[in-house]
PDB file of C-alpha atoms in Angstrom:
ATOM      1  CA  UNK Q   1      -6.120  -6.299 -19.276  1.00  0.00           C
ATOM      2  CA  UNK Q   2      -7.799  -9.120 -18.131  1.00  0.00           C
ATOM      3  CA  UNK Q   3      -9.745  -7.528 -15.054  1.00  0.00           C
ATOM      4  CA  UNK Q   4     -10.129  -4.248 -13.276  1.00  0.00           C
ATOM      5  CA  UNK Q   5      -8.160  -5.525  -9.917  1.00  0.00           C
ATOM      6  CA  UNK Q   6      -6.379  -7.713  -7.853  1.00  0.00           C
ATOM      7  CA  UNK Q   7      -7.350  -9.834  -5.501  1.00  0.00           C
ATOM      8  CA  UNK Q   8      -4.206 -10.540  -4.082  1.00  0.00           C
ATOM      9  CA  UNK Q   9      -3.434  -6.459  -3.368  1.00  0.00           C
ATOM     10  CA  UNK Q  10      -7.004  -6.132  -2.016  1.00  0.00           C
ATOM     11  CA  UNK Q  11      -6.199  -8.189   0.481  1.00  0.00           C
ATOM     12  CA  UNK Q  12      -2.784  -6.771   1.592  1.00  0.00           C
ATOM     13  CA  UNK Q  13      -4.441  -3.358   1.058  1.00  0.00           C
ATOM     14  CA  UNK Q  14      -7.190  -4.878   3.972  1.00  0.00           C
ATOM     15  CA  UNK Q  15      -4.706  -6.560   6.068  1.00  0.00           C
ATOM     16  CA  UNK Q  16      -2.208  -3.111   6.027  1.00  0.00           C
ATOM     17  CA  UNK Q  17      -5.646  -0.811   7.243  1.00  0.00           C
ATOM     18  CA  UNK Q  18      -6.880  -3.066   9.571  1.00  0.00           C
ATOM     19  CA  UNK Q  19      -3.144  -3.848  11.151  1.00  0.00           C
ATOM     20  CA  UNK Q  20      -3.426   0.157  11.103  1.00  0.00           C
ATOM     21  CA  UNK Q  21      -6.706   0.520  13.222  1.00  0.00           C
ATOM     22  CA  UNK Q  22      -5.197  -2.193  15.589  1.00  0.00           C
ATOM     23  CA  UNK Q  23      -1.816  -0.404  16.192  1.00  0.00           C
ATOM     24  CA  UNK Q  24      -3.699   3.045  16.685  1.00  0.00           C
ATOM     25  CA  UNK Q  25      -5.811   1.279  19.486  1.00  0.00           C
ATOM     26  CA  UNK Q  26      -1.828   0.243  21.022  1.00  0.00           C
ATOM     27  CA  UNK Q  27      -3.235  -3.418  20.975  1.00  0.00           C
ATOM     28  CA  UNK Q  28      -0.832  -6.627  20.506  1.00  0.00           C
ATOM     29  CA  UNK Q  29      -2.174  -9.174  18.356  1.00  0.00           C
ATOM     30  CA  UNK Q  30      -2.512 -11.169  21.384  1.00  0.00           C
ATOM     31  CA  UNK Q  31      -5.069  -9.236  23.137  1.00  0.00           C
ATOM     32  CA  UNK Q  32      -6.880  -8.719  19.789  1.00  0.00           C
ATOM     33  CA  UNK Q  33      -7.331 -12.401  19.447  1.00  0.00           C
ATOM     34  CA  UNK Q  34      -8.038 -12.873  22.963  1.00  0.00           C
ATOM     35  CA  UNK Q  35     -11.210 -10.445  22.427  1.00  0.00           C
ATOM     36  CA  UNK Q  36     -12.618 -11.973  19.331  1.00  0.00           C
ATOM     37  CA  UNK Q  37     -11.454 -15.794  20.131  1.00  0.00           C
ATOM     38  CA  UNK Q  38      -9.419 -15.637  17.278  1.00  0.00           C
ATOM     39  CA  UNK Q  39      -5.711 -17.232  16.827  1.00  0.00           C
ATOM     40  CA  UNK Q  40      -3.430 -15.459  16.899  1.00  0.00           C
ATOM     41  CA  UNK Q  41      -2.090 -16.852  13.509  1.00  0.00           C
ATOM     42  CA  UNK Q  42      -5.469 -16.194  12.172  1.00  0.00           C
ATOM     43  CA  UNK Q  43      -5.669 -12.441  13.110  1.00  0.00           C
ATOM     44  CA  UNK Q  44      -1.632 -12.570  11.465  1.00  0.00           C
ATOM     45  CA  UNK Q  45      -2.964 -14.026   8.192  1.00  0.00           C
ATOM     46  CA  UNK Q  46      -5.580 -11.437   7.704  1.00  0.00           C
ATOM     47  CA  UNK Q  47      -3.246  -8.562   8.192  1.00  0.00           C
ATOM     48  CA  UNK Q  48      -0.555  -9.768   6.222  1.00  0.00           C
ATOM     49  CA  UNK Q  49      -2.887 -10.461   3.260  1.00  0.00           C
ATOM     50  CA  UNK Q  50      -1.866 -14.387   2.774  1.00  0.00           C
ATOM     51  CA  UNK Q  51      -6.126 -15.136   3.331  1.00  0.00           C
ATOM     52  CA  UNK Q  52      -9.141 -13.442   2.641  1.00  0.00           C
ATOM     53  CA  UNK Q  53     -11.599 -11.778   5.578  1.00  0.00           C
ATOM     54  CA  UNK Q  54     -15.048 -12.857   5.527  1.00  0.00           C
ATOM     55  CA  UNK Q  55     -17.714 -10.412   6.174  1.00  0.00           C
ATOM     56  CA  UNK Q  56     -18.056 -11.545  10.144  1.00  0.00           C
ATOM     57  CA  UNK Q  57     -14.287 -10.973  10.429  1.00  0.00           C
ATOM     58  CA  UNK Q  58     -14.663  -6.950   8.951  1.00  0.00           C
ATOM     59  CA  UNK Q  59     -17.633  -6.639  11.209  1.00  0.00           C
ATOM     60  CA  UNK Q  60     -16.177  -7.939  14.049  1.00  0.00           C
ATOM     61  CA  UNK Q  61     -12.830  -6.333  14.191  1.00  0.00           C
ATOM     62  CA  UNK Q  62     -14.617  -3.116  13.122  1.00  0.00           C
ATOM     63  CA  UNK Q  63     -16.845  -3.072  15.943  1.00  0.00           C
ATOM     64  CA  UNK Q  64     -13.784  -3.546  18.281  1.00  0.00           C
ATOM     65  CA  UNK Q  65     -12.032  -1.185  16.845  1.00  0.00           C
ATOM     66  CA  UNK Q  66     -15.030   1.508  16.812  1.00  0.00           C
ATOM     67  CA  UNK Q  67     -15.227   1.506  13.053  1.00  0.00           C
ATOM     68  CA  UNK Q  68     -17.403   4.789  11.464  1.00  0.00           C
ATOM     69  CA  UNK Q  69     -19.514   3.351   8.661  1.00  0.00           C
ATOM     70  CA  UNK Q  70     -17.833   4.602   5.776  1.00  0.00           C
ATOM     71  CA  UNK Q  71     -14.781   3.323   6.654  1.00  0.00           C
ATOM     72  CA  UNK Q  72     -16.622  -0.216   7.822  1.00  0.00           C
ATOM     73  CA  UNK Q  73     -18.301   0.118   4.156  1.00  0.00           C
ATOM     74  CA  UNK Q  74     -14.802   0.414   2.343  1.00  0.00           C
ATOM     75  CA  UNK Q  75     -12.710  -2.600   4.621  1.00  0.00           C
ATOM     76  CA  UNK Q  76     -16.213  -4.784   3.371  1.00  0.00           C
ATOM     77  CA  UNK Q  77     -15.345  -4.020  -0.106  1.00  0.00           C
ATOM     78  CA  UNK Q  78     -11.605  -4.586  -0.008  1.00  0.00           C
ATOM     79  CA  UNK Q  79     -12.797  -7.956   1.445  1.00  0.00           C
ATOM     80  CA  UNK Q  80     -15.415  -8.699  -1.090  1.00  0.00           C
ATOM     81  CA  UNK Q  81     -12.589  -7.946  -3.604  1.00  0.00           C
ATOM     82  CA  UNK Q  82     -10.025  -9.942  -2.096  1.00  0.00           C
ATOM     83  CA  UNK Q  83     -12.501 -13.423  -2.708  1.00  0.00           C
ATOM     84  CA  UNK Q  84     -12.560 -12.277  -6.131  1.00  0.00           C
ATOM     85  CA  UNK Q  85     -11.308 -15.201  -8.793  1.00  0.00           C
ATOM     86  CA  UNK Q  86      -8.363 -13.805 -10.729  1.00  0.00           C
ATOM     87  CA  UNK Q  87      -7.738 -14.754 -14.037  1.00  0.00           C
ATOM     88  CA  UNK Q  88      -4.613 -16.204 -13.281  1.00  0.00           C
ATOM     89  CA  UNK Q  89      -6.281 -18.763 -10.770  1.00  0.00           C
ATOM     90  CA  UNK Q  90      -7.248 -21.247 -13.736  1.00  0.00           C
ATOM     91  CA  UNK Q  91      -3.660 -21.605 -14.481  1.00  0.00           C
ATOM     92  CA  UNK Q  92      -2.487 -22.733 -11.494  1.00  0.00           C
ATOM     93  CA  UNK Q  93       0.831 -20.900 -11.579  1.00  0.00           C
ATOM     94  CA  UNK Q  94       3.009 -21.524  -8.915  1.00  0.00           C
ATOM     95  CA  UNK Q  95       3.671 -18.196  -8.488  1.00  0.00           C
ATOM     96  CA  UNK Q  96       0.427 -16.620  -8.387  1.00  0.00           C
ATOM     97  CA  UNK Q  97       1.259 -14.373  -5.622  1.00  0.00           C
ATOM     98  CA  UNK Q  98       3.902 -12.946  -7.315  1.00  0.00           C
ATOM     99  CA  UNK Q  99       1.049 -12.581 -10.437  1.00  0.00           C
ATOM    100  CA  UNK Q 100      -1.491 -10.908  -8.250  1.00  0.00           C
ATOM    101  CA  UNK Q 101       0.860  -8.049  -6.974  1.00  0.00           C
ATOM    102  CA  UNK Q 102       2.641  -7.785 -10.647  1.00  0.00           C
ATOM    103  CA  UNK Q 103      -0.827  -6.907 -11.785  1.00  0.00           C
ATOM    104  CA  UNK Q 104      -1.672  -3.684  -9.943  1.00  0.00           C
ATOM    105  CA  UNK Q 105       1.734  -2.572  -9.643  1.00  0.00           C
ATOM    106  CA  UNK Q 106       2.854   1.165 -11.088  1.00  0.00           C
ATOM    107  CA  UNK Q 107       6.461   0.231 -11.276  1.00  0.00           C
ATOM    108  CA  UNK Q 108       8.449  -3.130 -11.881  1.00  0.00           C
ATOM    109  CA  UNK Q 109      12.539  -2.463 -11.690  1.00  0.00           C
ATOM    110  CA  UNK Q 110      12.943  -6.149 -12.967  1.00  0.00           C
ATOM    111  CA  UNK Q 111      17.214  -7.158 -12.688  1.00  0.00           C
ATOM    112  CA  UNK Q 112      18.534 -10.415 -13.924  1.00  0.00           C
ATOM    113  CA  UNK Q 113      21.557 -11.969 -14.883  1.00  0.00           C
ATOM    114  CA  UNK Q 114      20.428 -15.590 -16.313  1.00  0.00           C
ATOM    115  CA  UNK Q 115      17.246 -14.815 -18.644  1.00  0.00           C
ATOM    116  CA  UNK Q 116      15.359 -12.246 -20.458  1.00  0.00           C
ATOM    117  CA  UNK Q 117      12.880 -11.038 -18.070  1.00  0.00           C
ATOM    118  CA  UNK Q 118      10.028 -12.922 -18.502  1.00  0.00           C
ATOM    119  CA  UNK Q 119       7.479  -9.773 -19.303  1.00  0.00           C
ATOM    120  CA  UNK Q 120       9.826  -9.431 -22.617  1.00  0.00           C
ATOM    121  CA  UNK Q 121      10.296 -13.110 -23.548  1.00  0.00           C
ATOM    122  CA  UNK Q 122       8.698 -14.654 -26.855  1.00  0.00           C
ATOM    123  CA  UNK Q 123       6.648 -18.077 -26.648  1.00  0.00           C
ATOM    124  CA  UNK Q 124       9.306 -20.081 -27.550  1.00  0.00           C
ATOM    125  CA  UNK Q 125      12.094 -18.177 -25.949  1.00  0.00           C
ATOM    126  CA  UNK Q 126       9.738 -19.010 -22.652  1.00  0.00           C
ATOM    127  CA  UNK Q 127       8.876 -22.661 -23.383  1.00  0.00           C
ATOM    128  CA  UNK Q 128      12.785 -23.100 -23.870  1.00  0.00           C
ATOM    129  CA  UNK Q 129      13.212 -21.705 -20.331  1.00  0.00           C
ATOM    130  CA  UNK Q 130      10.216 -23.412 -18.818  1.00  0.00           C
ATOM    131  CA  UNK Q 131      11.605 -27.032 -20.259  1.00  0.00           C
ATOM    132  CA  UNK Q 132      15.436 -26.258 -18.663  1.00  0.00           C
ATOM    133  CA  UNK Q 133      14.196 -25.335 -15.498  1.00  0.00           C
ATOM    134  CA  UNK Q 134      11.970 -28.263 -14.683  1.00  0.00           C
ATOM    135  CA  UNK Q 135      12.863 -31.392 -17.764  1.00  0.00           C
ATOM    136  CA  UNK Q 136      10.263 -33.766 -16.035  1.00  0.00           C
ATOM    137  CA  UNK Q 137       7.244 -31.777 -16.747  1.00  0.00           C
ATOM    138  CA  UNK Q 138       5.168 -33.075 -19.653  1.00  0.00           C
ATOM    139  CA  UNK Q 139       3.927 -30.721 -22.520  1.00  0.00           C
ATOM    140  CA  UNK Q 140       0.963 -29.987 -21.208  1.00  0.00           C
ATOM    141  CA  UNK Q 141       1.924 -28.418 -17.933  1.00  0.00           C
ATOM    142  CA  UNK Q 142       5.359 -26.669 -20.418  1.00  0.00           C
ATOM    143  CA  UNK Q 143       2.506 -25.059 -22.519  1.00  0.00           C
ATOM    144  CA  UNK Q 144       0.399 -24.072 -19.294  1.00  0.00           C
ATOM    145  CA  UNK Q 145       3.256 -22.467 -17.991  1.00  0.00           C
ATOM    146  CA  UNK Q 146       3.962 -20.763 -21.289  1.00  0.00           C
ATOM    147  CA  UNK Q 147       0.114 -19.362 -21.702  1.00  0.00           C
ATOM    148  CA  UNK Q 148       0.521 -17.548 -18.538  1.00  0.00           C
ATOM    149  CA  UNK Q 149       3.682 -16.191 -19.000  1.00  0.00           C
ATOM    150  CA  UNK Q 150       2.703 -14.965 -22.083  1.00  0.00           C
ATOM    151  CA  UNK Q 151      -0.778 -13.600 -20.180  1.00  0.00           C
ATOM    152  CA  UNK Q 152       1.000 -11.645 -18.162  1.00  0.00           C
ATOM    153  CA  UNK Q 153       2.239  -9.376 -20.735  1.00  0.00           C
ATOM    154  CA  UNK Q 154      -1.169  -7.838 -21.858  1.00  0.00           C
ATOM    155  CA  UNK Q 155       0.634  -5.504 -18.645  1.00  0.00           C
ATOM    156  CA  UNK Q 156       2.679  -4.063 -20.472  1.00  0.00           C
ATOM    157  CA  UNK Q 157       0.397  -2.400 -23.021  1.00  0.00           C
ATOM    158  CA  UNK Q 158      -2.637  -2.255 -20.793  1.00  0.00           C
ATOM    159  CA  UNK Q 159      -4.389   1.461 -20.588  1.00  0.00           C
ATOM    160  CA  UNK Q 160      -2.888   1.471 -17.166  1.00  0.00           C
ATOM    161  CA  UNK Q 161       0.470  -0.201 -18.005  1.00  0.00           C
ATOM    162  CA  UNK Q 162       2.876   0.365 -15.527  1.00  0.00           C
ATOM    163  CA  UNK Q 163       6.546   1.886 -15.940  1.00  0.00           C
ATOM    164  CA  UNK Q 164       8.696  -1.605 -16.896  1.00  0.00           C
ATOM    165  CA  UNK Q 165      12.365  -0.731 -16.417  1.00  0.00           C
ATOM    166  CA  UNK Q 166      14.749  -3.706 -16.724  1.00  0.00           C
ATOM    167  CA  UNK Q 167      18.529  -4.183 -16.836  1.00  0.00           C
ATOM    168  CA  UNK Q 168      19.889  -6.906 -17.989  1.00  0.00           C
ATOM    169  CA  UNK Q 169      23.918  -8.427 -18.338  1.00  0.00           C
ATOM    170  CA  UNK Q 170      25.138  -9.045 -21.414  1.00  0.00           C
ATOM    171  CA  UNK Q 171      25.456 -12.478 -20.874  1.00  0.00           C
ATOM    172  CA  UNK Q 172      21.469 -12.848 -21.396  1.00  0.00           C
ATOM    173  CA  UNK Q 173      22.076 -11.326 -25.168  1.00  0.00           C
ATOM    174  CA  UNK Q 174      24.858 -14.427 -25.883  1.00  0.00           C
ATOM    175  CA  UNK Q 175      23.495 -17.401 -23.927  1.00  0.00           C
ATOM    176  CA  UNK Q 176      21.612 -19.327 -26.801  1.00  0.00           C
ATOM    177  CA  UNK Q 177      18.554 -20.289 -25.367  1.00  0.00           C
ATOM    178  CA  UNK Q 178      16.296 -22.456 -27.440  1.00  0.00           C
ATOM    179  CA  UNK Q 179      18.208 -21.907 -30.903  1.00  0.00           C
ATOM    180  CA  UNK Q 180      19.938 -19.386 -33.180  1.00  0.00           C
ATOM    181  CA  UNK Q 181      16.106 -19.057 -34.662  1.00  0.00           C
ATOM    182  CA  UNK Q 182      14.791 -18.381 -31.070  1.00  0.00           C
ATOM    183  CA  UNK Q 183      17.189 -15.853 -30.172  1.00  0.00           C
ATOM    184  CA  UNK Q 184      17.103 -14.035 -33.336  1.00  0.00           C
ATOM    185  CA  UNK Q 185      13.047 -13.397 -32.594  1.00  0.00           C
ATOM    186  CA  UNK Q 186      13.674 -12.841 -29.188  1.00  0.00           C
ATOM    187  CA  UNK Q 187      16.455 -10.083 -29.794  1.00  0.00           C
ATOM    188  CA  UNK Q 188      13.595  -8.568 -32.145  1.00  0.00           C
ATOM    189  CA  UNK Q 189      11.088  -8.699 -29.409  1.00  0.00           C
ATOM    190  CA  UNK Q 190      13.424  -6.883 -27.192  1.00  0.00           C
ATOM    191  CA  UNK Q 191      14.070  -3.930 -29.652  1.00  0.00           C
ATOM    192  CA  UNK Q 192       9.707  -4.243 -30.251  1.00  0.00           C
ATOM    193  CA  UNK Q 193       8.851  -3.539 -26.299  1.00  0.00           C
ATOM    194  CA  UNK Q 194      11.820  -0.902 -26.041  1.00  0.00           C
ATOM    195  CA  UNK Q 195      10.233   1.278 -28.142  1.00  0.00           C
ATOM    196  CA  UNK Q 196       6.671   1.535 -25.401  1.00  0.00           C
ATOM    197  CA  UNK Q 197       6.998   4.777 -23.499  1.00  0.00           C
ATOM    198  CA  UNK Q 198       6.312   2.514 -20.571  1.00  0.00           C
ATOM    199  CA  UNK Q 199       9.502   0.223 -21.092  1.00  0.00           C
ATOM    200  CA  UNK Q 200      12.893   1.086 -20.097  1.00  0.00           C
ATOM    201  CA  UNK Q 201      15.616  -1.642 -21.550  1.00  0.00           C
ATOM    202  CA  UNK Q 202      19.305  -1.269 -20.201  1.00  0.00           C
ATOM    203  CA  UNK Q 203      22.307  -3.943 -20.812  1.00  0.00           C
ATOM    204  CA  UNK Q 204      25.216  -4.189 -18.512  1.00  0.00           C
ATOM    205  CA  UNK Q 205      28.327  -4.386 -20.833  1.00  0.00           C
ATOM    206  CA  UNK Q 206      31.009  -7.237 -20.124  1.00  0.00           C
ATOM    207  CA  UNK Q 207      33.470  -4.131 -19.247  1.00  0.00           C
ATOM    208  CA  UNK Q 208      31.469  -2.750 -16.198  1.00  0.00           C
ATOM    209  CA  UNK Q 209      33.288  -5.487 -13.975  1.00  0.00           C
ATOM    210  CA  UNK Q 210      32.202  -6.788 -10.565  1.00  0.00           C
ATOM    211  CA  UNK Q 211      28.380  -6.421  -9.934  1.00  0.00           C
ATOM    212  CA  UNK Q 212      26.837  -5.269  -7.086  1.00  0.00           C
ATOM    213  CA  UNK Q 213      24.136  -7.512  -6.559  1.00  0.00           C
ATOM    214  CA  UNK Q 214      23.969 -10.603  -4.178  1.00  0.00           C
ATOM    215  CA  UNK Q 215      21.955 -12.904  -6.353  1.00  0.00           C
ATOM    216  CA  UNK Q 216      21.292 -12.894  -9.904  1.00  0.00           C
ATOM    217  CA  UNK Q 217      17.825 -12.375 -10.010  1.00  0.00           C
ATOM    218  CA  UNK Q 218      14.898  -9.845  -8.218  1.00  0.00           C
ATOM    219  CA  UNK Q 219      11.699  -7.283  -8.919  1.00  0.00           C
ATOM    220  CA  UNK Q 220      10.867  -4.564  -7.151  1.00  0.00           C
ATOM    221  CA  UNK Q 221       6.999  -4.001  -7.494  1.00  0.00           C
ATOM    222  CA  UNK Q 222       5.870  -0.293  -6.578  1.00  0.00           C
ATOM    223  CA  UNK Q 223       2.089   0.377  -5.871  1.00  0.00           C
ATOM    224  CA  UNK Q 224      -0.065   3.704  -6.013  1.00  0.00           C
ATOM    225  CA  UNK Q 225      -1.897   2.796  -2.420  1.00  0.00           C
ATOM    226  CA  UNK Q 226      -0.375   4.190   0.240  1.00  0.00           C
ATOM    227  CA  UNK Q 227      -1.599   1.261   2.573  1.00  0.00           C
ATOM    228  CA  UNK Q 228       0.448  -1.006   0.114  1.00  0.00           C
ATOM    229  CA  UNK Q 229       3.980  -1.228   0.948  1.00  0.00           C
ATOM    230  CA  UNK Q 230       6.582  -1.872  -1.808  1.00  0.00           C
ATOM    231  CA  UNK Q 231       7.410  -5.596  -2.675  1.00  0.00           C
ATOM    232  CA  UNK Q 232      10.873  -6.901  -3.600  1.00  0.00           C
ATOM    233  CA  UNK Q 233      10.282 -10.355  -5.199  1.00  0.00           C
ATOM    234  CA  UNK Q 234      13.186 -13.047  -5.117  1.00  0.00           C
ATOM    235  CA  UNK Q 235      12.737 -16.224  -6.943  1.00  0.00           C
ATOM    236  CA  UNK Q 236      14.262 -19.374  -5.478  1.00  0.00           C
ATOM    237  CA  UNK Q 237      14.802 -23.216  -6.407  1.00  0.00           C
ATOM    238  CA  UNK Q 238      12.496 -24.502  -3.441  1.00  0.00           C
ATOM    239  CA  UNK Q 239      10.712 -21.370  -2.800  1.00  0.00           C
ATOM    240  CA  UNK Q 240      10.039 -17.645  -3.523  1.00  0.00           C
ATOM    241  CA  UNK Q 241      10.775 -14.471  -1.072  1.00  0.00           C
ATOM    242  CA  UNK Q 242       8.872 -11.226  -1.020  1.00  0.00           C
ATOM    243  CA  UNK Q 243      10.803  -8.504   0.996  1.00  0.00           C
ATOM    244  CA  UNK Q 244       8.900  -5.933   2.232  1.00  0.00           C
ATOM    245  CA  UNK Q 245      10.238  -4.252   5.379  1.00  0.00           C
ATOM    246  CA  UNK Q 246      11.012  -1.312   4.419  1.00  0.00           C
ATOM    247  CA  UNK Q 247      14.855  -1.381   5.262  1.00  0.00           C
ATOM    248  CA  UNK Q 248      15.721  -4.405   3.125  1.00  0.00           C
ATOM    249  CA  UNK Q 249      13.409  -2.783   0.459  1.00  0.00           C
ATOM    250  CA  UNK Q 250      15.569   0.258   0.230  1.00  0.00           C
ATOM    251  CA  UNK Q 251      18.640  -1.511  -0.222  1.00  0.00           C
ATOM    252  CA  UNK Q 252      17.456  -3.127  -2.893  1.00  0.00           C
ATOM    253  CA  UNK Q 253      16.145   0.031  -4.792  1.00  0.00           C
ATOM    254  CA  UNK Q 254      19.685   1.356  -3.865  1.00  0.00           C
ATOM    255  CA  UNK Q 255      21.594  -1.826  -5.562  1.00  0.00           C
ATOM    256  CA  UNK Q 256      19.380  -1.253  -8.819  1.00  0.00           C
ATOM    257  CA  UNK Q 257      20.220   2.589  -9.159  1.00  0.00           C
ATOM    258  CA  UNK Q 258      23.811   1.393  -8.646  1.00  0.00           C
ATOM    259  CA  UNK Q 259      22.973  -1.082 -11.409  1.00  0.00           C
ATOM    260  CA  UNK Q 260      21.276   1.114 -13.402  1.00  0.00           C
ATOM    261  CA  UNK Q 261      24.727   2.862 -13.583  1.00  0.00           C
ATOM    262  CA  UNK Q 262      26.594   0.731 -14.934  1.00  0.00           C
ATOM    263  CA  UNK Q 263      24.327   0.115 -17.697  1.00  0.00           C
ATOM    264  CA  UNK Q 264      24.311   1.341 -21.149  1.00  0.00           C
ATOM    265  CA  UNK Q 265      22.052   3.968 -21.391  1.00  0.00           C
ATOM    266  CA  UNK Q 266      18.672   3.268 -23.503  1.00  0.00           C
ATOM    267  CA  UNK Q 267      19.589   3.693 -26.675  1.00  0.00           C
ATOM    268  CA  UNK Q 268      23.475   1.940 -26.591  1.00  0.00           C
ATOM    269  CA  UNK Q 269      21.452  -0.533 -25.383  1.00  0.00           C
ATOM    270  CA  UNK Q 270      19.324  -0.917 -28.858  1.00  0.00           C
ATOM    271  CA  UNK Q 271      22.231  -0.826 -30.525  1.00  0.00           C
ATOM    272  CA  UNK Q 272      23.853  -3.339 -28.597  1.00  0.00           C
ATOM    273  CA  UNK Q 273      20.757  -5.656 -29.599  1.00  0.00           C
ATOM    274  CA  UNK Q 274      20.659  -4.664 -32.884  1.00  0.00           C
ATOM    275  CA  UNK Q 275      24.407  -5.577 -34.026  1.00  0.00           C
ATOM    276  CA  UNK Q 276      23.460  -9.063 -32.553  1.00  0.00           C
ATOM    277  CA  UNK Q 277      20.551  -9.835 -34.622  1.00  0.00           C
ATOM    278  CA  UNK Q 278      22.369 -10.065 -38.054  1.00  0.00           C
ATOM    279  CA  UNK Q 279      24.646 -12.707 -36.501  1.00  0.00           C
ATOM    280  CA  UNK Q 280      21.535 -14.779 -35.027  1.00  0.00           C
ATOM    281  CA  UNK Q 281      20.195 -14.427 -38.272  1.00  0.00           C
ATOM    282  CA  UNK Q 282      23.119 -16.217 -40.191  1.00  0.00           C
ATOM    283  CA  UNK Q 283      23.590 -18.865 -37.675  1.00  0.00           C
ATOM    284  CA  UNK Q 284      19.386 -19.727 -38.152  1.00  0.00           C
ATOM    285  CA  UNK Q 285      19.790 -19.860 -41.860  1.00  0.00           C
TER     286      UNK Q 285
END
């Protein structure tokens, strides 16, 4: 993979501890700020994760909060970490929050109704869905967009891969996206990653009726630190959503179980695929 951590869950992992020490103290954010003539929205920022601590803001709140050293020591690394440059940064993807926590997660539960999910897509199944999304880009920001999509799924087969379980509609298998050509490959690719032991592929046949699901697309991102709450990632047209009380969290794990369900099981699901190919095949030729 293409380095050992993540910047962006180093911070979280920093802002969740050091919201921790705070609420063990039974201090507002208010009166925290007040102490260290900090803003209020500045203290928020840190514990949420959305900026990286400096050294003077560790040491500071530490001291408030009557740090020991060894826990000072580890809250100075987490923020060291968290100013890291991630690969992923010289791409400029517009969803490189969504990257950063993708990278250290343990689990992805990745549902969609529209696409192949885009840790399973080919190049050019991906630069076919990068171009219908947003027509006015030119190439060169098409092929950027491609690279790192493409980046990202060194995951998969990483030493430390996580468990990838998706479940798809039918409709994904049919829609021709790109060409007969492209969909052939990309039905090929599908049947390819099923066969990790870290993938799980399931299709939700036409006959399983009314879904349960709200909106057509979300990720649920699981992580090994406890400090690290789980994530459930929407994708929008004028802006992204990351769910992580744990309430609406659980409802979402719910509606993919129920999903889950009503899928074929694993290996249906190859077959399903693989009585599709021969007609993509044809229809290319």
């Amino acid at each position: 993979m293409h380095a050992a951590g993540s910047p962006t869950v180093r911070r979280r992992e920093l802002g969740a501890l050091l919201k921790a020490l705070r609420n063990a103290k039974g201090w507002t954010a208010e009166q925290v700020a007040d102490r260290l003539t900090m803003s209020t929205s500045k203290l928020s920022r840190l514990e949420t994760g959305q900026r990286g601590a400096s050294a003077r803001d560790v040491n500071d709140l530490c001291n408030l909060y009557e740090v020991d050293d060894e826990q000072r020591q580890h809250l100075l690394e987490l923020a060291s970490e968290g100013k890291q440059r991630a690969w992923w940064q010289a791409l400029a993807l517009p969803y490189s929050t969504y990257v950063g926590l993708e990278a250290e997660a343990i689990s992805i539960s990745d549902y969609g109704l529209g696409i192949v999910p885009g840790l399973l897509q080919t190049a050019d199944y991906a630069r076919a869905v990068v171009r219908a999304a947003v027509p006015r880009w030119v190439p060169e920001v098409v092929e950027q967009r491609v690279q790192g999509r493409i980046a990202r799924q060194q995951l998969l087969q990483a030493e430390t891969a996580p468990h990838f379980e998706a479940v798809v509609d039918e409709s994904v298998l049919h829609r021709v996206v790109g060409s007969p050509g492209v969909m052939q490959a990309q039905l090929e690719r599908l049947l390819a990653m099923s066969d990790l032991p870290n993938v799980t592929l399931r299709v939700i046949p036409y006959e399983a009726g009314a879904l349960p699901a709200g909106n057509n697309k979300f990720i649920i991102l699981g992580f090994a630190q406890p400090a690290i709450s789980d994530v459930v990632f929407i994708e929008g047209l004028t802006g992204d959503l990351y769910l992580e009380d744990p309430r609406d969290v659980e409802i979402y794990i719910m509606t993919f179980r129920t999903l889950v369900q009503l899928a074929a099981s694993p290996d249906t699901t190859r077959e399903i695929i693989a009585a599709m190919i021969p007609s993509y095949r044809a229809r290319a030729s």
